């Protein structure tokens, strides 16, 4: 089963109703994948805060990743 949405708020809501095996999300302007990931990992809303997350982005500037613990 696949659940999909382009709305980050709706995606957060899906986590309480749907137990994903993996989450795919975008990190772009208007769809903040980092904020979404923090909610999945830290806010206790996800029944599985350790679910694998694959995040994609078209950002190419190393500064976008500063402070995230991602090697540049």
N, CA, C and O atoms as a printed pandas DataFrame, in Angstrom:
     atom_number atom_name residue_name chain_id  residue_number  x_coord  y_coord  z_coord
0              1         N          UNK        A               1    0.841   -1.170    0.000
1              2        CA          UNK        A               1    0.000    0.000    0.000
2              3         C          UNK        A               1    0.889    1.236    0.000
3              4         O          UNK        A               1    1.904    1.274    0.695
4              5         N          UNK        A               2    0.518    2.222   -0.759
5              6        CA          UNK        A               2    1.262    3.472   -0.860
6              7         C          UNK        A               2    0.340    4.617   -0.489
7              8         O          UNK        A               2   -0.799    4.693   -0.949
8              9         N          UNK        A               3    0.848    5.501    0.347
9             10        CA          UNK        A               3    0.131    6.733    0.683
10            11         C          UNK        A               3    0.984    7.878    0.180
11            12         O          UNK        A               3    2.206    7.847    0.330
12            13         N          UNK        A               4    0.365    8.892   -0.415
13            14        CA          UNK        A               4    1.120   10.015   -0.960
14            15         C          UNK        A               4    0.385   11.319   -0.706
15            16         O          UNK        A               4   -0.844   11.373   -0.712
16            17         N          UNK        A               5    1.165   12.366   -0.485
17            18        CA          UNK        A               5    0.615   13.702   -0.338
18            19         C          UNK        A               5    1.701   14.718   -0.664
19            20         O          UNK        A               5    2.888   14.423   -0.526
20            21         N          UNK        A               6    1.307   15.904   -1.090
21            22        CA          UNK        A               6    2.251   16.982   -1.308
22            23         C          UNK        A               6    2.188   17.992   -0.169
23            24         O          UNK        A               6    2.906   18.992   -0.187
24            25         N          UNK        A               7    1.348   17.743    0.806
25            26        CA          UNK        A               7    1.161   18.648    1.943
26            27         C          UNK        A               7    1.877   18.092    3.179
27            28         O          UNK        A               7    1.496   17.030    3.672
28            29         N          UNK        A               8    2.910   18.785    3.696
29            30        CA          UNK        A               8    3.647   18.279    4.848
30            31         C          UNK        A               8    2.770   18.039    6.074
31            32         O          UNK        A               8    2.985   17.077    6.811
32            33         N          UNK        A               9    1.783   18.906    6.297
33            34        CA          UNK        A               9    0.898   18.726    7.462
34            35         C          UNK        A               9    0.086   17.449    7.311
35            36         O          UNK        A               9   -0.105   16.716    8.282
36            37         N          UNK        A              10   -0.388   17.181    6.119
37            38        CA          UNK        A              10   -1.139   15.952    5.883
38            39         C          UNK        A              10   -0.220   14.740    6.037
39            40         O          UNK        A              10   -0.643   13.700    6.541
40            41         N          UNK        A              11    1.022   14.872    5.609
41            42        CA          UNK        A              11    1.980   13.762    5.746
42            43         C          UNK        A              11    2.194   13.409    7.208
43            44         O          UNK        A              11    2.259   12.232    7.562
44            45         N          UNK        A              12    2.303   14.417    8.054
45            46        CA          UNK        A              12    2.453   14.179    9.491
46            47         C          UNK        A              12    1.217   13.459   10.025
47            48         O          UNK        A              12    1.333   12.542   10.838
48            49         N          UNK        A              13    0.052   13.866    9.576
49            50        CA          UNK        A              13   -1.187   13.211   10.001
50            51         C          UNK        A              13   -1.268   11.766    9.554
51            52         O          UNK        A              13   -1.816   10.926   10.268
52            53         N          UNK        A              14   -0.732   11.467    8.388
53            54        CA          UNK        A              14   -0.742   10.092    7.894
54            55         C          UNK        A              14    0.046    9.153    8.801
55            56         O          UNK        A              14   -0.260    7.964    8.889
56            57         N          UNK        A              15    1.064    9.693    9.475
57            58        CA          UNK        A              15    1.901    8.845   10.323
58            59         C          UNK        A              15    1.135    8.214   11.476
59            60         O          UNK        A              15    1.491    7.134   11.947
60            61         N          UNK        A              16    0.089    8.886   11.926
61            62        CA          UNK        A              16   -0.683    8.321   13.032
62            63         C          UNK        A              16   -1.667    7.250   12.551
63            64         O          UNK        A              16   -2.153    6.451   13.351
64            65         N          UNK        A              17   -1.961    7.232   11.246
65            66        CA          UNK        A              17   -2.930    6.284   10.698
66            67         C          UNK        A              17   -2.304    5.185    9.850
67            68         O          UNK        A              17   -2.944    4.173    9.566
68            69         N          UNK        A              18   -1.057    5.384    9.449
69            70        CA          UNK        A              18   -0.420    4.499    8.485
70            71         C          UNK        A              18    0.986    4.178    8.980
71            72         O          UNK        A              18    1.727    5.086    9.357
72            73         N          UNK        A              19    1.361    2.915    8.984
73            74        CA          UNK        A              19    2.682    2.504    9.436
74            75         C          UNK        A              19    3.568    2.223    8.222
75            76         O          UNK        A              19    3.577    1.106    7.704
76            77         N          UNK        A              20    4.313    3.233    7.769
77            78        CA          UNK        A              20    5.122    3.047    6.564
78            79         C          UNK        A              20    6.357    2.188    6.831
79            80         O          UNK        A              20    6.894    2.183    7.938
80            81         N          UNK        A              21    6.792    1.472    5.818
81            82        CA          UNK        A              21    8.049    0.726    5.878
82            83         C          UNK        A              21    9.218    1.636    5.514
83            84         O          UNK        A              21   10.350    1.395    5.932
84            85         N          UNK        A              22    8.944    2.675    4.740
85            86        CA          UNK        A              22    9.942    3.651    4.334
86            87         C          UNK        A              22    9.200    4.937    3.947
87            88         O          UNK        A              22    8.060    4.896    3.483
88            89         N          UNK        A              23    9.866    6.068    4.147
89            90        CA          UNK        A              23    9.292    7.367    3.779
90            91         C          UNK        A              23   10.204    8.008    2.741
91            92         O          UNK        A              23   11.418    8.069    2.931
92            93         N          UNK        A              24    9.623    8.485    1.649
93            94        CA          UNK        A              24   10.335    9.251    0.641
94            95         C          UNK        A              24    9.822   10.683    0.717
95            96         O          UNK        A              24    8.613   10.912    0.690
96            97         N          UNK        A              25   10.732   11.647    0.811
97            98        CA          UNK        A              25   10.265   13.031    0.841
98            99         C          UNK        A              25   11.272   13.942    0.146
99           100         O          UNK        A              25   12.431   13.585   -0.064
100          101         N          UNK        A              26   10.788   15.124   -0.200
101          102        CA          UNK        A              26   11.579   16.125   -0.897
102          103         C          UNK        A              26   11.987   17.198    0.099
103          104         O          UNK        A              26   11.258   17.496    1.045
104          105         N          UNK        A              27   13.150   17.766   -0.124
105          106        CA          UNK        A              27   13.601   18.903    0.663
106          107         C          UNK        A              27   13.704   20.074   -0.285
107          108         O          UNK        A              27   14.700   20.221   -0.994
108          109         N          UNK        A              28   12.685   20.904   -0.302
109          110        CA          UNK        A              28   12.666   22.038   -1.214
110          111         C          UNK        A              28   11.945   23.200   -0.563
111          112         O          UNK        A              28   11.334   23.054    0.496
112          113         N          UNK        A              29   12.020   24.351   -1.202
113          114        CA          UNK        A              29   11.310   25.520   -0.702
114          115         C          UNK        A              29    9.816   25.226   -0.693
115          116         O          UNK        A              29    9.267   24.755   -1.690
116          117         N          UNK        A              30    9.174   25.494    0.399
117          118        CA          UNK        A              30    7.743   25.268    0.505
118          119         C          UNK        A              30    7.382   23.881    1.009
119          120         O          UNK        A              30    6.262   23.669    1.473
120          121         N          UNK        A              31    8.300   22.943    0.928
121          122        CA          UNK        A              31    8.070   21.596    1.449
122          123         C          UNK        A              31    9.318   21.235    2.240
123          124         O          UNK        A              31   10.231   20.589    1.725
124          125         N          UNK        A              32    9.342   21.654    3.482
125          126        CA          UNK        A              32   10.537   21.525    4.303
126          127         C          UNK        A              32   10.704   20.109    4.824
127          128         O          UNK        A              32   10.129   19.730    5.845
128          129         N          UNK        A              33   11.503   19.338    4.102
129          130        CA          UNK        A              33   11.739   17.946    4.475
130          131         C          UNK        A              33   12.459   17.802    5.799
131          132         O          UNK        A              33   12.232   16.828    6.516
132          133         N          UNK        A              34   13.329   18.753    6.145
133          134        CA          UNK        A              34   14.049   18.686    7.414
134          135         C          UNK        A              34   13.078   18.854    8.579
135          136         O          UNK        A              34   13.156   18.106    9.553
136          137         N          UNK        A              35   12.170   19.815    8.497
137          138        CA          UNK        A              35   11.170   19.995    9.557
138          139         C          UNK        A              35   10.300   18.749    9.672
139          140         O          UNK        A              35    9.966   18.321   10.776
140          141         N          UNK        A              36    9.938   18.176    8.548
141          142        CA          UNK        A              36    9.145   16.950    8.557
142          143         C          UNK        A              36    9.917   15.817    9.225
143          144         O          UNK        A              36    9.365   15.079   10.041
144          145         N          UNK        A              37   11.194   15.684    8.876
145          146        CA          UNK        A              37   12.020   14.631    9.461
146          147         C          UNK        A              37   12.135   14.797   10.972
147          148         O          UNK        A              37   12.082   13.810   11.707
148          149         N          UNK        A              38   12.289   16.017   11.439
149          150        CA          UNK        A              38   12.356   16.266   12.879
150          151         C          UNK        A              38   11.068   15.832   13.570
151          152         O          UNK        A              38   11.109   15.284   14.672
152          153         N          UNK        A              39    9.934   16.071   12.934
153          154        CA          UNK        A              39    8.657   15.638   13.522
154          155         C          UNK        A              39    8.576   14.117   13.572
155          156         O          UNK        A              39    8.085   13.548   14.546
156          157         N          UNK        A              40    9.055   13.470   12.530
157          158        CA          UNK        A              40    9.037   12.006   12.504
158          159         C          UNK        A              40    9.922   11.445   13.610
159          160         O          UNK        A              40    9.545   10.482   14.279
160          161         N          UNK        A              41   11.083   12.034   13.805
161          162        CA          UNK        A              41   12.073   11.504   14.735
162          163         C          UNK        A              41   11.853   11.911   16.185
163          164         O          UNK        A              41   12.122   11.120   17.088
164          165         N          UNK        A              42   11.369   13.128   16.430
165          166        CA          UNK        A              42   11.422   13.675   17.785
166          167         C          UNK        A              42   10.096   13.956   18.467
167          168         O          UNK        A              42   10.044   13.961   19.697
168          169         N          UNK        A              43    9.058   14.184   17.749
169          170        CA          UNK        A              43    7.837   14.672   18.378
170          171         C          UNK        A              43    6.920   13.590   18.931
171          172         O          UNK        A              43    5.863   13.904   19.480
172          173         N          UNK        A              44    7.294   12.341   18.801
173          174        CA          UNK        A              44    6.453   11.286   19.336
174          175         C          UNK        A              44    5.173   11.050   18.556
175          176         O          UNK        A              44    4.298   10.324   19.028
176          177         N          UNK        A              45    5.036   11.639   17.377
177          178        CA          UNK        A              45    3.822   11.450   16.595
178          179         C          UNK        A              45    3.898   10.195   15.745
179          180         O          UNK        A              45    2.879    9.668   15.298
180          181         N          UNK        A              46    5.106    9.730   15.531
181          182        CA          UNK        A              46    5.290    8.569   14.673
182          183         C          UNK        A              46    5.340    7.309   15.526
183          184         O          UNK        A              46    6.074    7.259   16.513
184          185         N          UNK        A              47    4.573    6.298   15.158
185          186        CA          UNK        A              47    4.650    5.038   15.888
186          187         C          UNK        A              47    6.011    4.365   15.722
187          188         O          UNK        A              47    6.381    3.507   16.524
188          189         N          UNK        A              48    6.761    4.753   14.681
189          190        CA          UNK        A              48    8.093    4.211   14.466
190          191         C          UNK        A              48    9.042    5.363   14.135
191          192         O          UNK        A              48    9.221    5.687   12.961
192          193         N          UNK        A              49    9.658    5.991   15.153
193          194        CA          UNK        A              49   10.551    7.120   14.881
194          195         C          UNK        A              49   11.834    6.716   14.158
195          196         O          UNK        A              49   12.613    7.580   13.754
196          197         N          UNK        A              50   12.059    5.419   13.993
197          198        CA          UNK        A              50   13.265    4.929   13.326
198          199         C          UNK        A              50   12.988    4.431   11.908
199          200         O          UNK        A              50   13.836    3.769   11.310
200          201         N          UNK        A              51   11.825    4.740   11.371
201          202        CA          UNK        A              51   11.488    4.339   10.014
202          203         C          UNK        A              51   12.523    4.938    9.053
203          204         O          UNK        A              51   12.882    6.107    9.193
204          205         N          UNK        A              52   13.004    4.163    8.088
205          206        CA          UNK        A              52   13.961    4.730    7.125
206          207         C          UNK        A              52   13.323    5.862    6.322
207          208         O          UNK        A              52   12.175    5.770    5.889
208          209         N          UNK        A              53   14.101    6.935    6.135
209          210        CA          UNK        A              53   13.637    8.088    5.372
210          211         C          UNK        A              53   14.637    8.353    4.250
211          212         O          UNK        A              53   15.837    8.478    4.493
212          213         N          UNK        A              54   14.137    8.436    3.035
213          214        CA          UNK        A              54   14.953    8.792    1.874
214          215         C          UNK        A              54   14.520   10.195    1.466
215          216         O          UNK        A              54   13.387   10.406    1.034
216          217         N          UNK        A              55   15.439   11.156    1.611
217          218        CA          UNK        A              55   15.122   12.530    1.276
218          219         C          UNK        A              55   15.921   12.929    0.037
219          220         O          UNK        A              55   17.126   12.690   -0.043
220          221         N          UNK        A              56   15.243   13.529   -0.910
221          222        CA          UNK        A              56   15.902   13.987   -2.135
222          223         C          UNK        A              56   15.855   15.509   -2.187
223          224         O          UNK        A              56   14.986   16.142   -1.586
224          225         N          UNK        A              57   16.800   16.075   -2.910
225          226        CA          UNK        A              57   16.830   17.526   -3.076
226          227         C          UNK        A              57   17.550   17.888   -4.367
227          228         O          UNK        A              57   18.379   17.129   -4.870
228          229         N          UNK        A              58   17.224   19.042   -4.884
229          230        CA          UNK        A              58   17.937   19.579   -6.029
230          231         C          UNK        A              58   18.949   20.625   -5.580
231          232         O          UNK        A              58   19.659   21.197   -6.407
232          233         N          UNK        A              59   19.019   20.884   -4.253
233          234        CA          UNK        A              59   19.987   21.848   -3.725
234          235         C          UNK        A              59   21.400   21.351   -3.988
235          236         O          UNK        A              59   21.692   20.170   -3.797
236          237         N          UNK        A              60   22.276   22.246   -4.425
237          238        CA          UNK        A              60   23.653   21.860   -4.706
238          239         C          UNK        A              60   24.664   22.670   -3.912
239          240         O          UNK        A              60   25.867   22.443   -4.038
240          241         N          UNK        A              61   24.203   23.604   -3.103
241          242        CA          UNK        A              61   25.107   24.433   -2.327
242          243         C          UNK        A              61   25.424   23.752   -1.000
243          244         O          UNK        A              61   24.518   23.373   -0.258
244          245         N          UNK        A              62   26.713   23.599   -0.706
245          246        CA          UNK        A              62   27.143   22.918    0.522
246          247         C          UNK        A              62   26.589   23.605    1.768
247          248         O          UNK        A              62   26.342   22.938    2.772
248          249         N          UNK        A              63   26.389   24.913    1.726
249          250        CA          UNK        A              63   25.865   25.647    2.872
250          251         C          UNK        A              63   24.479   25.196    3.305
251          252         O          UNK        A              63   24.097   25.385    4.460
252          253         N          UNK        A              64   23.724   24.604    2.392
253          254        CA          UNK        A              64   22.382   24.109    2.723
254          255         C          UNK        A              64   22.440   22.986    3.750
255          256         O          UNK        A              64   21.458   22.735    4.448
256          257         N          UNK        A              65   23.575   22.312    3.847
257          258        CA          UNK        A              65   23.688   21.152    4.708
258          259         C          UNK        A              65   24.450   21.448    5.993
259          260         O          UNK        A              65   24.664   20.549    6.806
260          261         N          UNK        A              66   24.862   22.697    6.185
261          262        CA          UNK        A              66   25.633   23.077    7.372
262          263         C          UNK        A              66   24.835   22.776    8.637
263          264         O          UNK        A              66   23.649   23.094    8.725
264          265         N          UNK        A              67   25.481   22.176    9.589
265          266        CA          UNK        A              67   24.850   21.898   10.876
266          267         C          UNK        A              67   23.985   20.658   10.908
267          268         O          UNK        A              67   23.386   20.358   11.941
268          269         N          UNK        A              68   23.900   19.928    9.808
269          270        CA          UNK        A              68   23.047   18.746    9.767
270          271         C          UNK        A              68   23.822   17.459   10.000
271          272         O          UNK        A              68   23.230   16.383   10.074
272          273         N          UNK        A              69   25.141   17.561   10.116
273          274        CA          UNK        A              69   25.957   16.367   10.301
274          275         C          UNK        A              69   26.135   15.587    9.015
275          276         O          UNK        A              69   26.459   14.400    9.041
276          277         N          UNK        A              70   25.925   16.252    7.891
277          278        CA          UNK        A              70   26.076   15.606    6.587
278          279         C          UNK        A              70   27.409   16.045    6.001
279          280         O          UNK        A              70   27.627   17.242    5.808
280          281         N          UNK        A              71   28.302   15.111    5.715
281          282        CA          UNK        A              71   29.590   15.528    5.137
282          283         C          UNK        A              71   29.399   16.211    3.794
283          284         O          UNK        A              71   28.555   15.799    2.998
284          285         N          UNK        A              72   30.182   17.258    3.540
285          286        CA          UNK        A              72   30.003   18.033    2.317
286          287         C          UNK        A              72   31.024   17.795    1.276
287          288         O          UNK        A              72   30.965   18.399    0.205
